[in-house]
mmCIF file of N, CA and C in Angstrom:
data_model
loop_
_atom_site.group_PDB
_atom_site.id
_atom_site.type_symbol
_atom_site.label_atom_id
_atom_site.label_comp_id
_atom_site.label_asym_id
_atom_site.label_seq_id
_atom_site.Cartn_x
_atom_site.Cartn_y
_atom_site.Cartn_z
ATOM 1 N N UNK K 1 43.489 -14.244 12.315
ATOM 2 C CA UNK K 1 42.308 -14.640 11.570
ATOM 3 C C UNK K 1 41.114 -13.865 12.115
ATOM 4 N N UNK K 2 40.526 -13.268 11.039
ATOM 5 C CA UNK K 2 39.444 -12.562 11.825
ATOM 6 C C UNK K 2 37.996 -13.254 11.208
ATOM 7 N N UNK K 3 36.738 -13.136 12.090
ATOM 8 C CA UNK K 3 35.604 -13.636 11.819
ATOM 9 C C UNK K 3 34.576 -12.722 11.510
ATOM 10 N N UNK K 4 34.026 -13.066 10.414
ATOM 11 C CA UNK K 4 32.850 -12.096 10.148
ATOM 12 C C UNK K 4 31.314 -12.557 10.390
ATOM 13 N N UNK K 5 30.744 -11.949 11.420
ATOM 14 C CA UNK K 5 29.148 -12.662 11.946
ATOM 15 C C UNK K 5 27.996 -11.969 10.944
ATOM 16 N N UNK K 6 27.654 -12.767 10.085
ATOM 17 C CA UNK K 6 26.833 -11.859 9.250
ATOM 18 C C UNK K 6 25.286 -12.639 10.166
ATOM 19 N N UNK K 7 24.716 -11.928 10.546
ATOM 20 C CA UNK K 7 23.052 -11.907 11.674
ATOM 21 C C UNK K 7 22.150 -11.972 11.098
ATOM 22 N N UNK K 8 21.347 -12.523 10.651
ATOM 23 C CA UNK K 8 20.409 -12.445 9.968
ATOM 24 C C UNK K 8 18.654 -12.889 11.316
ATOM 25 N N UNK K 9 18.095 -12.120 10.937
ATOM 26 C CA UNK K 9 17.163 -11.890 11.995
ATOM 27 C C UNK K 9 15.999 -12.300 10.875
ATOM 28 N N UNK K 10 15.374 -13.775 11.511
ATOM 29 C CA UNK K 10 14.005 -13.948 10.849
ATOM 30 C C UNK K 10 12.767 -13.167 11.187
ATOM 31 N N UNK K 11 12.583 -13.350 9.832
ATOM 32 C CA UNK K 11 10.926 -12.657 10.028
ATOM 33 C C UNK K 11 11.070 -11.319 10.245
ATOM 34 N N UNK K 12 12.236 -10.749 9.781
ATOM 35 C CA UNK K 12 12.017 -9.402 9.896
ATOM 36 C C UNK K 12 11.821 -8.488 9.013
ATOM 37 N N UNK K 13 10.508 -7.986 8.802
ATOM 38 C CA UNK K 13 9.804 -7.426 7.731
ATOM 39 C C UNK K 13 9.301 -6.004 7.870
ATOM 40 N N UNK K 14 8.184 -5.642 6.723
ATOM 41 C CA UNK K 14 8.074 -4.633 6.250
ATOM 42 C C UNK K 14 7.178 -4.607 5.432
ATOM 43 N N UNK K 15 5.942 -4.058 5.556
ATOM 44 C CA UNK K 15 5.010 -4.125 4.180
ATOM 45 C C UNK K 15 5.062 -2.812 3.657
ATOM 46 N N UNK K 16 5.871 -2.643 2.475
ATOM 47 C CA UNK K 16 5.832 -1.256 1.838
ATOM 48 C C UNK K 16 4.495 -1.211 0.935
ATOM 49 N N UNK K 17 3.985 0.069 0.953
ATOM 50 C CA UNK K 17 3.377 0.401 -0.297
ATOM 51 C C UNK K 17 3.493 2.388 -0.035
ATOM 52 N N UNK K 18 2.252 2.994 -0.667
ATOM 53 C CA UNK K 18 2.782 4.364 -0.879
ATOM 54 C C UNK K 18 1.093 5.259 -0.828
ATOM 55 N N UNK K 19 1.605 6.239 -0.004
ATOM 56 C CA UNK K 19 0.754 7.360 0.672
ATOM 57 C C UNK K 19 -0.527 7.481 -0.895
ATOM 58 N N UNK K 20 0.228 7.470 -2.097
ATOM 59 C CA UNK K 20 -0.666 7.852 -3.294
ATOM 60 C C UNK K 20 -1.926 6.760 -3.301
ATOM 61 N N UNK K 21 -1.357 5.578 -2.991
ATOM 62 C CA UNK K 21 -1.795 4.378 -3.516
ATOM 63 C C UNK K 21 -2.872 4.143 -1.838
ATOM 64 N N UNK K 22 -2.460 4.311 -0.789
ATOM 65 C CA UNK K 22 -3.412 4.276 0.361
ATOM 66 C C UNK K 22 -4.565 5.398 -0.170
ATOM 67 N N UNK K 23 -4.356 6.539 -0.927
ATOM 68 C CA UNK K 23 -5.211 7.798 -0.511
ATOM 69 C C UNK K 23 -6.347 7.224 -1.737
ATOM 70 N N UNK K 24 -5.761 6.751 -2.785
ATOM 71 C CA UNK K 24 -6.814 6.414 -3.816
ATOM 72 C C UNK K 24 -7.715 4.850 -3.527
ATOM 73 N N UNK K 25 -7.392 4.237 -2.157
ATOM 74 C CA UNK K 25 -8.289 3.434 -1.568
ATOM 75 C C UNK K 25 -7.486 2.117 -1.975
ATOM 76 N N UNK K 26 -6.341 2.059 -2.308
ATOM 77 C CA UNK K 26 -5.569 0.919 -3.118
ATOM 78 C C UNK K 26 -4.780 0.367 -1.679
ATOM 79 N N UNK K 27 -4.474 -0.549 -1.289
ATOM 80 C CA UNK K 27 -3.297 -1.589 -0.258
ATOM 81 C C UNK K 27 -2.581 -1.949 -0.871
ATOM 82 N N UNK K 28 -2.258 -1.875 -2.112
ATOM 83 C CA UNK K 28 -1.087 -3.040 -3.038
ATOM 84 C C UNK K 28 0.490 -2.585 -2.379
ATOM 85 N N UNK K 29 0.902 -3.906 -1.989
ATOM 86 C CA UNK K 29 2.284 -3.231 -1.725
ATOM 87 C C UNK K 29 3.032 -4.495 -1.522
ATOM 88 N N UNK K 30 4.015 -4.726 -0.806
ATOM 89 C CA UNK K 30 4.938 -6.294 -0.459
ATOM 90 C C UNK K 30 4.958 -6.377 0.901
ATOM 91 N N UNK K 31 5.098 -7.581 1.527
ATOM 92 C CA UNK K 31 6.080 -7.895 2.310
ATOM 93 C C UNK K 31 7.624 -8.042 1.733
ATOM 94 N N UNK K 32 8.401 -7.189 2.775
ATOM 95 C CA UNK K 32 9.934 -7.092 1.844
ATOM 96 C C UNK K 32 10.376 -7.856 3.789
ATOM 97 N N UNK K 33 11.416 -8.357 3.402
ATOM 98 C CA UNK K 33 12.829 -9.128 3.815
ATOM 99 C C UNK K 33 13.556 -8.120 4.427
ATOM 100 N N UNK K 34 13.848 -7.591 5.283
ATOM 101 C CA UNK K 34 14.760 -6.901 5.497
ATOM 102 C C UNK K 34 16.150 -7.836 5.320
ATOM 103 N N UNK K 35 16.345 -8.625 5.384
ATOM 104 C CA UNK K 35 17.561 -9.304 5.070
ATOM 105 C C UNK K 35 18.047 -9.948 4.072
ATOM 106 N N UNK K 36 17.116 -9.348 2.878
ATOM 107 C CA UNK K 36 17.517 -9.538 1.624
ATOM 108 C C UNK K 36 17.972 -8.296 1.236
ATOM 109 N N UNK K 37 18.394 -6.872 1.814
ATOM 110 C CA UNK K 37 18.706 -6.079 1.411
ATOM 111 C C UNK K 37 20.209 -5.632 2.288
ATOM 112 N N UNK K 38 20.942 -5.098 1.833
ATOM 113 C CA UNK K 38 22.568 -4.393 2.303
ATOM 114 C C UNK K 38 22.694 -3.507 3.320
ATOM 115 N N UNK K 39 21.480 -2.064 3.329
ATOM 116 C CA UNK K 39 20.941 -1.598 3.786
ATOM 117 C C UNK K 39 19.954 -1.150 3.800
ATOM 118 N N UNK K 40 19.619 0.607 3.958
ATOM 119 C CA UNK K 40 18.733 0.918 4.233
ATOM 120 C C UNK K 40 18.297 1.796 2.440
ATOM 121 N N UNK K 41 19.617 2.306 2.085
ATOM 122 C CA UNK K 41 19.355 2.566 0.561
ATOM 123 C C UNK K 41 19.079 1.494 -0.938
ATOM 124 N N UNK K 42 19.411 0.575 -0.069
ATOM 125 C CA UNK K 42 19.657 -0.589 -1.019
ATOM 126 C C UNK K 42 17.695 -1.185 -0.863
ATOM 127 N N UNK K 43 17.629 -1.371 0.256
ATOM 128 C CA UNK K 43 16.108 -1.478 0.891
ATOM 129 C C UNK K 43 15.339 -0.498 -0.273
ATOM 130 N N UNK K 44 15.714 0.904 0.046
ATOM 131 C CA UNK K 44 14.620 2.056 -0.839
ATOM 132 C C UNK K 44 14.441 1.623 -2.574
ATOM 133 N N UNK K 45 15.788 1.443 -2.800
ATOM 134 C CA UNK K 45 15.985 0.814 -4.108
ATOM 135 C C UNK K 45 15.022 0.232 -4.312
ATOM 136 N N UNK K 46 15.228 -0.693 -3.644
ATOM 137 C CA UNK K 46 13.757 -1.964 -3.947
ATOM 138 C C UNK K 46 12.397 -1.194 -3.883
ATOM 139 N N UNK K 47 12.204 -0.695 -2.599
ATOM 140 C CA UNK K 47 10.825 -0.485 -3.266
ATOM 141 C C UNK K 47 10.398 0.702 -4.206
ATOM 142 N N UNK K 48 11.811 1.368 -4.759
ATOM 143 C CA UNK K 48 11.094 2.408 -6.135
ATOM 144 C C UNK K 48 10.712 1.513 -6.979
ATOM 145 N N UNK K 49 11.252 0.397 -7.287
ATOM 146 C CA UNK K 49 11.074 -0.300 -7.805
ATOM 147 C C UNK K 49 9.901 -1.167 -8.298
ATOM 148 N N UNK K 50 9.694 -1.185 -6.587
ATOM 149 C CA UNK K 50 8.061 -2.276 -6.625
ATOM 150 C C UNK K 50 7.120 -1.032 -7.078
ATOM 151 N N UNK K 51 7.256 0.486 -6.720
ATOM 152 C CA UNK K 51 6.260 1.342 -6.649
ATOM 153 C C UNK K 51 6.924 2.142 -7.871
ATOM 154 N N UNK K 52 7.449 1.086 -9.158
ATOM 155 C CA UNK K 52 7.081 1.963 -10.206
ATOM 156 C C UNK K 52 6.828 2.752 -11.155
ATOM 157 N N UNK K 53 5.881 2.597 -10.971
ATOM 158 C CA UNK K 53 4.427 3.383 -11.803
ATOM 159 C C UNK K 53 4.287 4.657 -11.007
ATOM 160 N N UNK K 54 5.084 5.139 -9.538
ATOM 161 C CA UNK K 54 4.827 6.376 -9.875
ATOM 162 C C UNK K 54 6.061 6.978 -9.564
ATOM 163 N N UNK K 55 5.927 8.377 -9.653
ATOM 164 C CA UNK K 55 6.866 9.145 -9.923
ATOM 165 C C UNK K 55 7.790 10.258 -8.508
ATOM 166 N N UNK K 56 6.996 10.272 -7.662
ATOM 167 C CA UNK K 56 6.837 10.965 -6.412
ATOM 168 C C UNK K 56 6.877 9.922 -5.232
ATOM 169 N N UNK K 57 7.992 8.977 -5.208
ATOM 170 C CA UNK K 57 7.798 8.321 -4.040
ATOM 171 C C UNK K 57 7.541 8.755 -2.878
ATOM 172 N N UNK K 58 6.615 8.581 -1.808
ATOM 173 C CA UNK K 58 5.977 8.644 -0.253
ATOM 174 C C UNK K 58 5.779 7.316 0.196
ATOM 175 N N UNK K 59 6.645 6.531 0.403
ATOM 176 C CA UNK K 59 6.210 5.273 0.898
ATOM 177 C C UNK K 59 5.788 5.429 2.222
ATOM 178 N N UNK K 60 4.952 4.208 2.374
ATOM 179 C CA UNK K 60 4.013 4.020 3.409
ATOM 180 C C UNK K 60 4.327 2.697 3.934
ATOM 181 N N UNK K 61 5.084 2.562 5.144
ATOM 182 C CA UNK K 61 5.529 1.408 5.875
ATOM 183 C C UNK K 61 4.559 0.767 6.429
ATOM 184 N N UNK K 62 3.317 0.042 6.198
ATOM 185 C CA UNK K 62 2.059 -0.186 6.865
ATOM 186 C C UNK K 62 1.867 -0.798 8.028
ATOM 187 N N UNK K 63 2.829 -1.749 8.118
ATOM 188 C CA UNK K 63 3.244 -2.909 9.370
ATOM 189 C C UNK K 63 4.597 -3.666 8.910
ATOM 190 N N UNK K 64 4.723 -4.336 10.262
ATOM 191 C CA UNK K 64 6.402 -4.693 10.659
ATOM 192 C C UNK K 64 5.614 -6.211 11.079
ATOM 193 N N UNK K 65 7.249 -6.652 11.036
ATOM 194 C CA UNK K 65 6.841 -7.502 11.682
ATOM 195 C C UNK K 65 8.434 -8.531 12.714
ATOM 196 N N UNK K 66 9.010 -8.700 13.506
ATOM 197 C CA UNK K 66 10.312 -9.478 13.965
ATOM 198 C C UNK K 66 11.304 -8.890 14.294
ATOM 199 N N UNK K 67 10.726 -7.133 14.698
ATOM 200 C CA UNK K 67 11.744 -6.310 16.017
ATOM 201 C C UNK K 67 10.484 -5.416 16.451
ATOM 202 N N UNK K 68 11.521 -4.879 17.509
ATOM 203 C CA UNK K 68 10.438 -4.042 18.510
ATOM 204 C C UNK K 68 10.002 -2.939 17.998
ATOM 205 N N UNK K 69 8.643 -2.593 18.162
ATOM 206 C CA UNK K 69 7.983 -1.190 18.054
ATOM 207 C C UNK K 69 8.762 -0.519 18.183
ATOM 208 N N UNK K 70 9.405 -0.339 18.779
ATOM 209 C CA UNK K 70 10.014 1.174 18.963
ATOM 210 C C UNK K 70 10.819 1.417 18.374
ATOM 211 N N UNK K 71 11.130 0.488 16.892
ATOM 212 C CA UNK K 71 12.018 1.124 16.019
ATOM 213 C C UNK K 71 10.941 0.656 14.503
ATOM 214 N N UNK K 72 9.774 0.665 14.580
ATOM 215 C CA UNK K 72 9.018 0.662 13.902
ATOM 216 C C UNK K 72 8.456 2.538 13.603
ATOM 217 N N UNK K 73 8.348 2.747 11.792
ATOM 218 C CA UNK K 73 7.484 4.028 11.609
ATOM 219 C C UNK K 73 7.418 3.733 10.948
ATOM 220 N N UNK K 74 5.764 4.564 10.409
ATOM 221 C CA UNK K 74 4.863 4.454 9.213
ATOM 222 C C UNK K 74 5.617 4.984 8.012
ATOM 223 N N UNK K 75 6.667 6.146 7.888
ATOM 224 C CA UNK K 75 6.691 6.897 7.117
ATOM 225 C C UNK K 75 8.625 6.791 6.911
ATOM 226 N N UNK K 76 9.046 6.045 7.214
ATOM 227 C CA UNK K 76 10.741 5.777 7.368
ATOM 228 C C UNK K 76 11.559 4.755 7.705
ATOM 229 N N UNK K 77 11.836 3.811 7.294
ATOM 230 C CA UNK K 77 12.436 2.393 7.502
ATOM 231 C C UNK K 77 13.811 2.604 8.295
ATOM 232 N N UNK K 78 14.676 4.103 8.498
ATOM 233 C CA UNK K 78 15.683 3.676 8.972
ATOM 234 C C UNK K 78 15.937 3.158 10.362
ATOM 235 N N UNK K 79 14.495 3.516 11.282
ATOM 236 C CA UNK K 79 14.830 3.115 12.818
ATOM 237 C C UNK K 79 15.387 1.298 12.603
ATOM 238 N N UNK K 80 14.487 0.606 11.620
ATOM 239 C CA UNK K 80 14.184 -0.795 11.661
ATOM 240 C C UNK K 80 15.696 -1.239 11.033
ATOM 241 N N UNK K 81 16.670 -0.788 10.498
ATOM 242 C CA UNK K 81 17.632 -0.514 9.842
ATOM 243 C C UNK K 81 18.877 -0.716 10.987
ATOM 244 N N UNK K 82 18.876 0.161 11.905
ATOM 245 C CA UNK K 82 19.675 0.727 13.020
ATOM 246 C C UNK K 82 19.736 -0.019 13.578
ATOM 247 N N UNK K 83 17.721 -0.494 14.646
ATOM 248 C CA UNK K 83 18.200 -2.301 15.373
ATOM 249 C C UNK K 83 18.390 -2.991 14.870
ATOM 250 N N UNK K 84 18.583 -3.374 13.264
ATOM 251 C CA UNK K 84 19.155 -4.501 12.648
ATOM 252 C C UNK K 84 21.038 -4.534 12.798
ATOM 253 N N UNK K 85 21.409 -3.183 12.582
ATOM 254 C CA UNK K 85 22.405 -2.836 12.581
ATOM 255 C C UNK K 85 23.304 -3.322 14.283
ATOM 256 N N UNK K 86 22.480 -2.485 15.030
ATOM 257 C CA UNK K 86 23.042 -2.443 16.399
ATOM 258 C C UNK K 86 22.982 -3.928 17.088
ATOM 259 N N UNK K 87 21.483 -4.428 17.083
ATOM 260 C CA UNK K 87 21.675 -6.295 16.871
ATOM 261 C C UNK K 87 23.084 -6.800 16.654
ATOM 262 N N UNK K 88 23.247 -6.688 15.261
ATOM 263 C CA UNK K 88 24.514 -7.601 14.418
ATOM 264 C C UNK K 88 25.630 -6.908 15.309
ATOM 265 N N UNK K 89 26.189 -5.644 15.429
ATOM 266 C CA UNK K 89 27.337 -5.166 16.397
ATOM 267 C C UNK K 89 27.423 -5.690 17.879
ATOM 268 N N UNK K 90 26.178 -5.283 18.389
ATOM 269 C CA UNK K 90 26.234 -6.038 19.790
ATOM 270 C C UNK K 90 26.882 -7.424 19.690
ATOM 271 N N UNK K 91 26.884 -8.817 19.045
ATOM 272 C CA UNK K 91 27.102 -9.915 19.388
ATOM 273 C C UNK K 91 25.573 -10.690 20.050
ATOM 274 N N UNK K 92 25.226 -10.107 20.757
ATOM 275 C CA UNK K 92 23.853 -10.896 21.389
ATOM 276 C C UNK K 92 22.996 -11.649 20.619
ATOM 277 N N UNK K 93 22.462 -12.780 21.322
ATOM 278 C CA UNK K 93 21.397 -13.483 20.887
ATOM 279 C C UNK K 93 19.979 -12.358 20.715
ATOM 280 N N UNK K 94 19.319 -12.493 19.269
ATOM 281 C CA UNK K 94 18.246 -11.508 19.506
ATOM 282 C C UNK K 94 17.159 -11.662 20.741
ATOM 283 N N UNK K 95 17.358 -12.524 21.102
ATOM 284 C CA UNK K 95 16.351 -12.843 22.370
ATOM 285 C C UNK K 95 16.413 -11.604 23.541
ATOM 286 N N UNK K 96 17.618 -11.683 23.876
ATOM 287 C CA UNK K 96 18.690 -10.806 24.578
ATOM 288 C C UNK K 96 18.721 -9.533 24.655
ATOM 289 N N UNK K 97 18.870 -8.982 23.076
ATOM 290 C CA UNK K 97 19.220 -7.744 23.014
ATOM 291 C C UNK K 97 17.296 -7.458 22.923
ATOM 292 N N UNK K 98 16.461 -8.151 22.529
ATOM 293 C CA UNK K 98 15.256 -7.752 22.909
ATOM 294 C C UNK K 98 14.887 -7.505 24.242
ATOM 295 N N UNK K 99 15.081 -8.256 25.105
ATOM 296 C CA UNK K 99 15.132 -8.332 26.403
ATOM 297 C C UNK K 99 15.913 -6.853 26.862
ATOM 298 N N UNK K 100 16.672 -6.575 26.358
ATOM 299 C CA UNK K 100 17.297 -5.001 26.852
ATOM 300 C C UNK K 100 16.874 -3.850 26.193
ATOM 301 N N UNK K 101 16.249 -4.377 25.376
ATOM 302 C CA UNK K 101 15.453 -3.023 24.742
ATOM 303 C C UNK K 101 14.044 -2.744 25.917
ATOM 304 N N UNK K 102 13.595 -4.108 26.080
ATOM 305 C CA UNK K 102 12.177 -4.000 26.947
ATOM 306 C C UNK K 102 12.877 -2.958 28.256
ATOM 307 N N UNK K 103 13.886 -3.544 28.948
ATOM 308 C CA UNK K 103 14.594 -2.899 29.560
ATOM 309 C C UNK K 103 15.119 -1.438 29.827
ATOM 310 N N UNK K 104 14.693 -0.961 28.639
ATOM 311 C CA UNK K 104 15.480 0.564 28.142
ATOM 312 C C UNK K 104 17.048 0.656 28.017
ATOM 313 N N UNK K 105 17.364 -0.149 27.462
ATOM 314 C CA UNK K 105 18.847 0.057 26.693
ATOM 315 C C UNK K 105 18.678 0.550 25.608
ATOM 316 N N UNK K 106 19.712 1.532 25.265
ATOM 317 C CA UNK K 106 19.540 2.875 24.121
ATOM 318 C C UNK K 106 20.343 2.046 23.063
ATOM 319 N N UNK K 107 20.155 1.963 22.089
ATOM 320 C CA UNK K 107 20.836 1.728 21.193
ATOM 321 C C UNK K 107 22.322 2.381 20.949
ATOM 322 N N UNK K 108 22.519 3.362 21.092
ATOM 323 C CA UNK K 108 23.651 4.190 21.398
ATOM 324 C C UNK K 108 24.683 3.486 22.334
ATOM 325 N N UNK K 109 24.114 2.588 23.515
ATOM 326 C CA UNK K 109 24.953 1.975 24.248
ATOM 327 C C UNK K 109 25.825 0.614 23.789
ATOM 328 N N UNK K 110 25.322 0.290 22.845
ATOM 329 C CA UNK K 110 25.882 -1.229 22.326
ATOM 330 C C UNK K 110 26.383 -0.567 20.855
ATOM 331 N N UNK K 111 26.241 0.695 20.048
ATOM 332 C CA UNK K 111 26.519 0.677 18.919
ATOM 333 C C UNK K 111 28.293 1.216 19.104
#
């Protein structure tokens, strides 16, 4: 019998909106769920979606929010993707595997 741990990490977010829409003085964008999405393409999906009206996606990741900076960027959701990923593989309580990130544990080591 095998068990499947599906992890779900609260509060772990993402306010998308898009480089066009910052430059013309606009903020409109979401808080998105990272755990309402499959992955990280399934994630993008969504926000062509929310963004549209235009044609040239540049999304603009504005703020995070329920993992560590250091897999936070303005301009690319997959770091936030990876510690979601490497989280759920490890087994650890997120408390934990936060605690070893503060630490300098590479993600590479638990994936």
């Amino acid at each position: 019998m095998s068990i499947t741990l599906n992890i779900q990490v609260s509060n772990m977010k993402i306010y998308v909106s898009t480089y066009a829409k910052y430059n013309a003085g606009s903020l409109f964008g979401k808080w998105m769920d990272l755990n309402d999405y499959v992955d990280h393409d399934d994630f993008i999906a969504a926000c062509k979606e929310l963004h549209k009206d235009e044609t040239d996606h540049e999304f603009m990741f504005q703020d995070f929010e329920g993992f560590p900076n250091e897999f936070y960027c303005e301009c690319d959701a997959r770091p936030a993707f990876e510690y979601k990923a490497a989280l759920a593989d490890s087994g650890m309580s997120k408390e934990a595997f936060d605690a070893g990130i503060e630490c300098g544990l590479v993600l590479d080591a638990v994936m």
